[in-house]
Short mmCIF file of C-alpha atoms in Angstrom, two decimals:
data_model
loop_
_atom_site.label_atom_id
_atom_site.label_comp_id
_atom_site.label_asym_id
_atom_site.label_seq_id
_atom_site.Cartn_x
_atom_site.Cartn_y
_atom_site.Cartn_z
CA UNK R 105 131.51 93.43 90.97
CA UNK R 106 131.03 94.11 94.19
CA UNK R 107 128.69 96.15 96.31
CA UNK R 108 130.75 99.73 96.34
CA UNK R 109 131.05 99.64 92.80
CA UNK R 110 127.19 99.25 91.64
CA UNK R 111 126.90 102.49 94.40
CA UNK R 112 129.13 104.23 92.40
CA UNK R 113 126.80 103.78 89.55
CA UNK R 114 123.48 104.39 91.69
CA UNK R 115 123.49 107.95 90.56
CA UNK R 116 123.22 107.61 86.99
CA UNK R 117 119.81 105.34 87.51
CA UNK R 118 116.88 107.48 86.03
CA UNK R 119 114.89 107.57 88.39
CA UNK R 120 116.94 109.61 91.09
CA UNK R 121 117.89 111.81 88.03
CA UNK R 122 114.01 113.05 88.13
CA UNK R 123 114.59 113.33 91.75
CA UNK R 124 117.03 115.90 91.15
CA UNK R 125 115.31 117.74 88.34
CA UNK R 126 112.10 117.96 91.66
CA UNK R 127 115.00 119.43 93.53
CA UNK R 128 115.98 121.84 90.94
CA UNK R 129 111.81 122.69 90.46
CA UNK R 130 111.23 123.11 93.81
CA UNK R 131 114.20 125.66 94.48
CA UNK R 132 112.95 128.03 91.35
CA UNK R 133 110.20 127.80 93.29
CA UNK R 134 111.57 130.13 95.82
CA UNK R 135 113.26 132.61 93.58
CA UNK R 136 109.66 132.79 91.67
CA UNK R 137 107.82 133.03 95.26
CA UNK R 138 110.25 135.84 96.10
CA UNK R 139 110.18 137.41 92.82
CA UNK R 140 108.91 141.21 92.81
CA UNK R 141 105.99 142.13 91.07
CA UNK R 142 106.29 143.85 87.81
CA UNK R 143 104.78 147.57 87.38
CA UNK R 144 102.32 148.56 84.98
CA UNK R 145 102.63 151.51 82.35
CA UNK R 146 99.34 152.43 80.58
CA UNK R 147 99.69 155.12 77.77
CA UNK R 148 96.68 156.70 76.37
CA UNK R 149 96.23 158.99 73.30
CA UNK R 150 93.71 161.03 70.89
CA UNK R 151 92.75 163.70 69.52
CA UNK R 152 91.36 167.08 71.45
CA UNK R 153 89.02 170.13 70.18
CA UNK R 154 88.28 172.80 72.03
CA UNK R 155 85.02 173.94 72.88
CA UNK R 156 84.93 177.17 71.72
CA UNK R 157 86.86 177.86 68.36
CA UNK R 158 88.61 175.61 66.15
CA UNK R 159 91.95 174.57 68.29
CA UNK R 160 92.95 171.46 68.19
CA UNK R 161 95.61 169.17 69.42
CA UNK R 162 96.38 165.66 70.30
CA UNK R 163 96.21 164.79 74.01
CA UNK R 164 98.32 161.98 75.44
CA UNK R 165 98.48 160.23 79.06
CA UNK R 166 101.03 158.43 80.62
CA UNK R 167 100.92 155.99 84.18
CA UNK R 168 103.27 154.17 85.78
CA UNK R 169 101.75 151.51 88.55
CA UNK R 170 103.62 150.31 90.91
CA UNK R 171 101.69 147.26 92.78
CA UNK R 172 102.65 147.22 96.61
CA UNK R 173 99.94 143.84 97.66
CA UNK R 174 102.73 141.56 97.08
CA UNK R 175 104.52 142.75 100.21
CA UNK R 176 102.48 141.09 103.03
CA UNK R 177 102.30 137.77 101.43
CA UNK R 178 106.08 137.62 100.06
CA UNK R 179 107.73 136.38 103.86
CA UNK R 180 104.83 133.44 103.95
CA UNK R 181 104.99 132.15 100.23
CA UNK R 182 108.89 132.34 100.68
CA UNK R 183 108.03 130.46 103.82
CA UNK R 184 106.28 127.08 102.00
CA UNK R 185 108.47 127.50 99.00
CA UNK R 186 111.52 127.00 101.62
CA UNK R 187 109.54 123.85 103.03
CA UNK R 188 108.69 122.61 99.22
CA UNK R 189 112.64 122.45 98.91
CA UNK R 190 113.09 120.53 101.77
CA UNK R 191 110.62 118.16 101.02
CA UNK R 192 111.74 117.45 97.38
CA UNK R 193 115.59 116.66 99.61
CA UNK R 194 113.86 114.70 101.14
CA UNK R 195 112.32 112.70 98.54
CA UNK R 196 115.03 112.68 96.46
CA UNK R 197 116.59 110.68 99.78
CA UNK R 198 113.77 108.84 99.96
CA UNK R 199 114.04 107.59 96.34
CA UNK R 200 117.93 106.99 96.72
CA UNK R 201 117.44 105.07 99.37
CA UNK R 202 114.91 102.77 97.70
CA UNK R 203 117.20 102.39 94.33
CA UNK R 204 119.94 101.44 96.79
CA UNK R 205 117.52 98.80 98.46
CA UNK R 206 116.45 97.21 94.68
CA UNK R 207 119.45 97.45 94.08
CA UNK R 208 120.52 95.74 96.84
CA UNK R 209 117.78 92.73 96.77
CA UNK R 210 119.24 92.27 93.25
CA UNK R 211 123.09 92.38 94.17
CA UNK R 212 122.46 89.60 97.42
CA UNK R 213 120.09 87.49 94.99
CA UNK R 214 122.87 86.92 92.33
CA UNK R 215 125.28 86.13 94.96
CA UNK R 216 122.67 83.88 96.25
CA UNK R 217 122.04 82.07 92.65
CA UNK R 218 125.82 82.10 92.26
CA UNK R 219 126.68 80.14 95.93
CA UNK R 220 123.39 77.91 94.66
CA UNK R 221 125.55 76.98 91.37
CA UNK R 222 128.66 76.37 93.29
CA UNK R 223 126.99 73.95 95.51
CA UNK R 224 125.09 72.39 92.91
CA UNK R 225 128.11 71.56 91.23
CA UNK R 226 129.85 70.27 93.82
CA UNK R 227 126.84 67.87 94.77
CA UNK R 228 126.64 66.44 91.16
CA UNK R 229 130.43 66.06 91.28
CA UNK R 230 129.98 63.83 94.47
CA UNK R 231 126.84 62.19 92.98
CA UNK R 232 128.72 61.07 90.05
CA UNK R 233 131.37 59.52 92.10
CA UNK R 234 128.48 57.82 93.90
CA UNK R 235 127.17 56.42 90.86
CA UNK R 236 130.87 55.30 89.50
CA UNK R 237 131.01 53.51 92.80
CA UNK R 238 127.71 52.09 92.69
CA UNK R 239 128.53 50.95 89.01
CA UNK R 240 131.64 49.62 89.82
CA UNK R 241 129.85 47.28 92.64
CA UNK R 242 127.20 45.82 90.12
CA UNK R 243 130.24 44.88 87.70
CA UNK R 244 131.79 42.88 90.67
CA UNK R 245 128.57 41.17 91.56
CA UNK R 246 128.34 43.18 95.12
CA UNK R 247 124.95 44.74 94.53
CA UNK R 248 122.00 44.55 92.15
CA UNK R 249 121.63 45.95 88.87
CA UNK R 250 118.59 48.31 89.90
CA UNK R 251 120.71 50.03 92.20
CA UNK R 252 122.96 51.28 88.77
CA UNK R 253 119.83 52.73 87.61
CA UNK R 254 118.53 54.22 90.58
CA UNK R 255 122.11 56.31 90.95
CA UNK R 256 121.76 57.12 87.76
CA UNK R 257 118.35 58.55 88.52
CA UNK R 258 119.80 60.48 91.13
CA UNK R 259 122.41 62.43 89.30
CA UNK R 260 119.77 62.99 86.37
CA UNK R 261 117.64 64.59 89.21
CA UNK R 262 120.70 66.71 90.73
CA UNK R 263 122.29 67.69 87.01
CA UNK R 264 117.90 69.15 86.32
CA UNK R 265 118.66 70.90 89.21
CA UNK R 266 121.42 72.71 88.49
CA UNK R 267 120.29 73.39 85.18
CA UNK R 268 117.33 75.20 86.70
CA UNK R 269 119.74 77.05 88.97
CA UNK R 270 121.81 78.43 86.08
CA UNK R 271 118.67 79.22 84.26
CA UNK R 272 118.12 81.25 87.47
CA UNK R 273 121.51 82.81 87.17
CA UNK R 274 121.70 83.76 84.31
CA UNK R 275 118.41 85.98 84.53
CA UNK R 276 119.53 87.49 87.51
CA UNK R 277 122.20 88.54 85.67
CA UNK R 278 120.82 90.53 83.12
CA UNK R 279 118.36 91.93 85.67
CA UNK R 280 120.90 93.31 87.38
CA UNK R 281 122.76 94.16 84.19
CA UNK R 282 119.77 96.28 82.96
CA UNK R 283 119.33 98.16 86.25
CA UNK R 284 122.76 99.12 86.14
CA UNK R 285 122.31 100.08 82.37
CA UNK R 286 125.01 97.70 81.32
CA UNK R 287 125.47 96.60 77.61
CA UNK R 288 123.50 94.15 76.25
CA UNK R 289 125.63 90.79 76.72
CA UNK R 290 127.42 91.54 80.04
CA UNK R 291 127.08 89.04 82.49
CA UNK R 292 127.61 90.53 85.84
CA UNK R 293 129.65 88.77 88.76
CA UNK R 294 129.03 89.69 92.15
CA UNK R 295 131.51 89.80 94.88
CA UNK R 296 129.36 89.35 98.31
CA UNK R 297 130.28 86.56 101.23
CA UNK R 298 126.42 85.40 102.17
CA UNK R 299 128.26 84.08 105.53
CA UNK R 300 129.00 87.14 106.66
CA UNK R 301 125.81 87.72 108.33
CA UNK R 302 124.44 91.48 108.84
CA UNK R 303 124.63 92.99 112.48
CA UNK R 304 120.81 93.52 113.55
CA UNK R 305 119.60 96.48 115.53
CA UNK R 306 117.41 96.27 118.59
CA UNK R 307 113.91 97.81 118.25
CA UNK R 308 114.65 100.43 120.29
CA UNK R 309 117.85 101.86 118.34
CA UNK R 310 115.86 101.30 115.30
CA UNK R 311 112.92 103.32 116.70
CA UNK R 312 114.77 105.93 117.35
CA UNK R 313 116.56 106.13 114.07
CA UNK R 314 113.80 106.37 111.71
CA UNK R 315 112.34 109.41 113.72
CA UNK R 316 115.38 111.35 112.62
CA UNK R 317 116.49 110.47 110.11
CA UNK R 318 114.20 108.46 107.88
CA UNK R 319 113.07 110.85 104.65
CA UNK R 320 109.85 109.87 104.20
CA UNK R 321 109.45 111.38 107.77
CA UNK R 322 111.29 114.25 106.99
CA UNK R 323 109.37 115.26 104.19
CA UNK R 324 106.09 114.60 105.73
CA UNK R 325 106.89 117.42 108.79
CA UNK R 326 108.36 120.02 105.73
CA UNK R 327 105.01 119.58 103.51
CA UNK R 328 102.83 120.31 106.90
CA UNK R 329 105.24 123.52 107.36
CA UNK R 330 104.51 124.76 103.75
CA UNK R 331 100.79 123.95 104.24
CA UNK R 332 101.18 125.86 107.55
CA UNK R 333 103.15 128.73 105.31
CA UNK R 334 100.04 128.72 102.62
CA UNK R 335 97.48 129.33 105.76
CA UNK R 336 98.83 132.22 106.58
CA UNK R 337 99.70 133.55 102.99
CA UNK R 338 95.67 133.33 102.74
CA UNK R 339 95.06 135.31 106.16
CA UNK R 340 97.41 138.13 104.46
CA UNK R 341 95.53 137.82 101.28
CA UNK R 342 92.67 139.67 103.47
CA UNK R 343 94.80 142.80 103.89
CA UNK R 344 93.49 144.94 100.95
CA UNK R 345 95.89 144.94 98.10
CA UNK R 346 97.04 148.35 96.32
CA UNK R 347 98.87 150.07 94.03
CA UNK R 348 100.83 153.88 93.71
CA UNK R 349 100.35 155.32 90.46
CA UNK R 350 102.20 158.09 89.10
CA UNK R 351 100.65 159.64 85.88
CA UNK R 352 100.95 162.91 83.52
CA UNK R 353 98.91 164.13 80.98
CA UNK R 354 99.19 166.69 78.31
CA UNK R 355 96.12 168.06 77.39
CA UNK R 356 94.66 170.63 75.03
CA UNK R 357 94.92 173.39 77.39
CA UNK R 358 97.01 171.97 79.98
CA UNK R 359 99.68 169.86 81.32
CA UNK R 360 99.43 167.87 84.74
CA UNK R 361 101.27 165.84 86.91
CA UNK R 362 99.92 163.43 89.64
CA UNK R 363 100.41 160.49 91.86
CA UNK R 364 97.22 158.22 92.71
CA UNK R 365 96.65 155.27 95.38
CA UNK R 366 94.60 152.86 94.33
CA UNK R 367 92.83 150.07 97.01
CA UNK R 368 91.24 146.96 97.12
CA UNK R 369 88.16 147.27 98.99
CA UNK R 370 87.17 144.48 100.40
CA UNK R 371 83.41 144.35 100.52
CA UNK R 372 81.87 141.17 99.25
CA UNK R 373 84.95 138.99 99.89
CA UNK R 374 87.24 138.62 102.52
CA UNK R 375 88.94 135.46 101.32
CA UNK R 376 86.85 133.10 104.26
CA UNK R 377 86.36 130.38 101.31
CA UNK R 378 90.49 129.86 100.37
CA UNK R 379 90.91 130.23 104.67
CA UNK R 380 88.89 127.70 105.49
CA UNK R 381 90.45 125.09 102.87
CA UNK R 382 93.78 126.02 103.55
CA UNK R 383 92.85 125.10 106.85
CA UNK R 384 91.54 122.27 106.41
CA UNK R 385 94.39 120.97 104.10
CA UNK R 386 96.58 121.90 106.98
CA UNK R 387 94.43 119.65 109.07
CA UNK R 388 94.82 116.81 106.64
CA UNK R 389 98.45 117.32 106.35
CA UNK R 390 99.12 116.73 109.60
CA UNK R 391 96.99 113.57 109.99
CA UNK R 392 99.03 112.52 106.81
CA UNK R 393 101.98 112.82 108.34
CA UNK R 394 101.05 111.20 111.78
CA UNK R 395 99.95 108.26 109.63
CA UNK R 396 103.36 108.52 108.04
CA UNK R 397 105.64 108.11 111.23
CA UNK R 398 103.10 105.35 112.40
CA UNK R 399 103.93 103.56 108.96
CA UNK R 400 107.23 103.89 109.11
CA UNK R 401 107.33 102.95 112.83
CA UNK R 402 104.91 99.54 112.43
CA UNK R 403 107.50 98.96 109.12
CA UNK R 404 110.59 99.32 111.43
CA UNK R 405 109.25 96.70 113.91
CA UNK R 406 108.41 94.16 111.40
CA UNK R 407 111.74 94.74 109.32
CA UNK R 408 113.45 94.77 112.73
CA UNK R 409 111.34 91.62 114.10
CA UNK R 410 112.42 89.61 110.22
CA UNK R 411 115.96 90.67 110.24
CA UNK R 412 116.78 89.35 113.69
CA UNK R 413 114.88 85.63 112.85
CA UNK R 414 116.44 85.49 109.45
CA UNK R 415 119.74 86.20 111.06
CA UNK R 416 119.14 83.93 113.57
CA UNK R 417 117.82 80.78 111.19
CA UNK R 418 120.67 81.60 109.29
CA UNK R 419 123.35 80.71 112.22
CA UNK R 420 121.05 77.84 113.11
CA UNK R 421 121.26 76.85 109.77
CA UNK R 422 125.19 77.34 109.84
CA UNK R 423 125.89 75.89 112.95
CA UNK R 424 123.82 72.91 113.17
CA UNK R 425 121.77 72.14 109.83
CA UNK R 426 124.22 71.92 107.50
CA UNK R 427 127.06 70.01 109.46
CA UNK R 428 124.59 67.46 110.66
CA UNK R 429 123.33 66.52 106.92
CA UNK R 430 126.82 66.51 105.41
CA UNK R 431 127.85 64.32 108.37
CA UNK R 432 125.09 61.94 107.51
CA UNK R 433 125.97 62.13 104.14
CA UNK R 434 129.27 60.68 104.24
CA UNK R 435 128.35 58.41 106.90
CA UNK R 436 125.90 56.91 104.56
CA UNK R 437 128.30 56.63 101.82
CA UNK R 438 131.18 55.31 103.37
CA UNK R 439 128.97 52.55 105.44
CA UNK R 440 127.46 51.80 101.56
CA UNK R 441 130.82 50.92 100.34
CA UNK R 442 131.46 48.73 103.44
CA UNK R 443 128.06 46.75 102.16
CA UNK R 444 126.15 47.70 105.68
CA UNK R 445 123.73 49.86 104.04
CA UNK R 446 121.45 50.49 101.36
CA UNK R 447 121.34 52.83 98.26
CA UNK R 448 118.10 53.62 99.22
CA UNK R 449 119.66 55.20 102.55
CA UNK R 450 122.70 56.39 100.70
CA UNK R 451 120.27 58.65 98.52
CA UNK R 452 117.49 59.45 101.43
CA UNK R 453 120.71 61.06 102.87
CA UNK R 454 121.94 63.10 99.98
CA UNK R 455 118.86 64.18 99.56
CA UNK R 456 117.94 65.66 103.08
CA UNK R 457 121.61 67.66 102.19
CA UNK R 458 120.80 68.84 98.87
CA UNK R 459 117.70 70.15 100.88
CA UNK R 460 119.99 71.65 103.68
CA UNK R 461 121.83 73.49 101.59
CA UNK R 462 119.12 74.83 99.77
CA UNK R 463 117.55 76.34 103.06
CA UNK R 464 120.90 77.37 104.26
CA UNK R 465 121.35 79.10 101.44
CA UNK R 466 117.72 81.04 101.37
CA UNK R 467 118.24 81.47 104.73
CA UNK R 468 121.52 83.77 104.51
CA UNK R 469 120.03 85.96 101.40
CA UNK R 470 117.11 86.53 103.37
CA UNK R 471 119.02 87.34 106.47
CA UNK R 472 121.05 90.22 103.98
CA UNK R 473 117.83 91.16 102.55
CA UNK R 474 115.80 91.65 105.50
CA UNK R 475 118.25 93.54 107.00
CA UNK R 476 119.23 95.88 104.11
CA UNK R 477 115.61 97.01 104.40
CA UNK R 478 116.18 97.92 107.94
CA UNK R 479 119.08 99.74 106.64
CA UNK R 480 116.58 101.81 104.63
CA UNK R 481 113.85 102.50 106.85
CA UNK R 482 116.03 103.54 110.11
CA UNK R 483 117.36 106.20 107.55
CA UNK R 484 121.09 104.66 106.44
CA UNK R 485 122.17 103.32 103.10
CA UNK R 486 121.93 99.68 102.66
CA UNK R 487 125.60 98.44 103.17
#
C-alpha cells in the first residue's frame, strides 16, 4: 500500500463526510437568507343586522399582506450567509488536511515498525552466527565455557526485541487498517522508503504560505466578514419594517375595496441592545482571528524549526552513525575470531549498533513526520 492509494480512500473517512454535510448546511443557508417572505391572507366572517328593520346578511372580509421589511436586510444576511459558506470550505479543508496528516503519522509509523523488523531480523541472524562461532570455539578448547552462555544471552536479548517490535507491528497495522475502514483481519503493508528524506522549507517560504493558503486562516477572515455582514443586518433592522395590505369587504349594505400601509413605529426600541452585541462580537471576531494567524504562524516556526533538525539528525545519522557502528561491529567480530579480543567487546559493539539503528531509524520517521506537519500548516497536502 502505498501513500497515493490510502489518499484515494481519504474521502470516504467520516469525519470529512460531516465536513461536507457543514458545506451542504451552510449553502441552504443562503437560499434560506435570500428566501422572500411569505404574504399573509386574513379572512374574516359573521353575521350582520341592520339597525333599523329586520335585514340581515352575512358579512365577510378578505386581506392580502404583503410584508416589504425584508428588503433592507436581504443584501446583508445574503452577505454573512456567503461568508458562512466560505468558512465551512474552509473547514472542510481544514479537516482534510488533518485526516491526511493522521493519516500520514500512521502510514510513516508502519513503515517505520516494518524497517525496525527488517533490521531486527537481520541482527538476530548475525547474532546467531556469532553464537555458532562462539560455540564452535568452546568445543575446540579456544575460549571458556561462560562465553557460550553469555552469546546465548545476547541473542535471547535481540530475539525479545524483535518480538516486541512485531508486537509493535502488528498494532500499527490494524490501526491503520481501522482508519482506513478495512476488514477485520487485513494486515496492511506499506510501501514508503524512510531514506528518502523530505525537502524542508525555509521559514520565510513557510511564512508566507500559511498566510494564503492555510484554512484555518481562511476561515477565520470569512467568519469576521459574516460577523461584519450581521452588524449591519442589525443597523437595517432600525429602518421601520412594513407591510401593503390589500383588503375587500362585503358588508350588509355595502361592498368596499381598499389598500392599507401598515408601519413599524419605532418608539421604545431602536434595536441599540442587538447593535451593540453585534458589535462587540465583531470585535471579538477579529481578535479571534488575529490570535489565529499568530497560532498558526508560532506553529509554522516550530514545525519549520523540527523538520529541518530531524532532517538534519537524520543525514547525520545516515552518514556517520550508522557506518561507524557497523564498522566497529565487524571489526570486533572478525578480531574475536582471530583470538585478539574479547566477547565482552564483541557484544559492547553489537550493542552500540543495535542502538544505532534504532536512533537511525526514529530519526528518519520523525524527519517524515515533522515535515508532513509542515506540509499541513503552510496549506499543502502532506505528500
Amino acid at each position: 500500500m502505498t501513500w497515493p492509494d490510502i489518499v484515494a480512500t481519504v474521502d470516504r473517512h467520516p469525519r470529512l463526510a460531516a465536513g461536507r454535510f457543514q458545506v451542504e448546511a451552510a449553502r441552504a443557508g443562503v437560499d434560506a437568507a435570500g428566501a422572500i417572505a411569505n404574504p399573509t391572507l386574513e379572512a374574516t366572517g359573521g353575521e350582520g343586522f341592520a339597525r333599523v328593520g329586520d335585514d340581515s346578511r352575512g358579512e365577510w372580509g378578505l386581506a392580502l399582506s404583503i410584508p416589504l421589511g425584508w428588503i433592507a436586510q436581504r443584501s446583508s444576511k445574503l452577505s454573512a450567509a456567503a461568508a458562512d459558506v466560505e468558512a465551512a470550505v474552509a473547514e472542510s479543508e481544514s479537516l482534510r488536511r488533518d485526516v491526511l496528516l493522521q493519516l500520514r503519522t500512521l502510514f510513516w509509523n508502519l513503515v517505520y515498525e516494518q524497517a525496525r523488523v527488517d533490521s531486527l531480523e537481520t541482527l538476530e541472524e548475525q547474532t546467531a552466527q556469532l553464537v555458532s562461532s562462539v560455540t564452535k570455539r568452546v568445543e575446540k578448547g579456544e575460549s571458556r565455557p561462560v562465553e557460550a552462555t553469555r552469546a546465548a544471552i545476547e541473542l535471547e536479548k535481540v530475539a525479545g526485541e524483535l518480538e516486541g517490535a512485531r508486537t509493535s507491528l502488528l498494532g500499527r497495522q490494524a490501526q491503520l487498517s481501522l482508519w482506513l475502514g478495512g476488514c477485520a483481519g487485513t494486515t496492511p503493508v506499506a510501501a514508503g522508503d524512510l531514506t528518502s528524506l523530505p525537502a524542508t522549507l525555509d521559514r520565510d517560504t513557510a511564512l508566507a504560505g500559511a498566510r494564503t493558503t492555510n484554512p484555518a486562516l481562511t476561515a477565520a477572515q470569512a467568519r469576521t466578514r459574516a460577523l461584519v455582514s450581521e452588524v449591519d443586518t442589525e443597523r437595517l433592522a432600525r429602518v421601520p419594517s412594513f407591510a401593503i395590505t390589500g383588503f375587500t369587504t362585503s358588508e350588509l349594505d355595502r361592498q368596499s375595496y381598499g389598500v392599507g400601509v401598515a408601519v413599524d413605529v419605532p418608539l421604545g426600541n431602536w434595536n441599540s441592545g442587538r447593535i451593540a452585541q453585534a458589535e462587540a462580537r465583531l470585535a471579538q471576531g477579529r481578535k479571534q482571528a488575529e490570535a489565529t494567524a499568530l497560532e498558526v504562524e508560532s506553529s509554522v516556526i516550530e514545525a519549520q524549526a523540527a523538520c529541518r533538525a530531524a532532517v538534519v539528525a537524520a543525514r547525520r545519522m545516515t552518514d556517520k552513525t550508522v557506518p561507524l557502528s557497523e564498522f566497529a561491529a565487524s571489526t570486533m567480530e572478525k578480531t574475536y575470531r582471530l583470538g585478539e579480543a574479547s566477547l565482552l567487546e564483541v557484544i559492547d559493539a553489537r550493542r552500540t549498533l543495535l542502538e544505532s539503528r534504532r536512533l537511525y531509524l526514529g530519526a528518519l520517521v520523525q524527519a517524515h513526520i515533522d515535515c508532513s506537519r509542515l506540509d499541513a500548516l503552510v496549506g499543502e497536502e502532506p505528500r
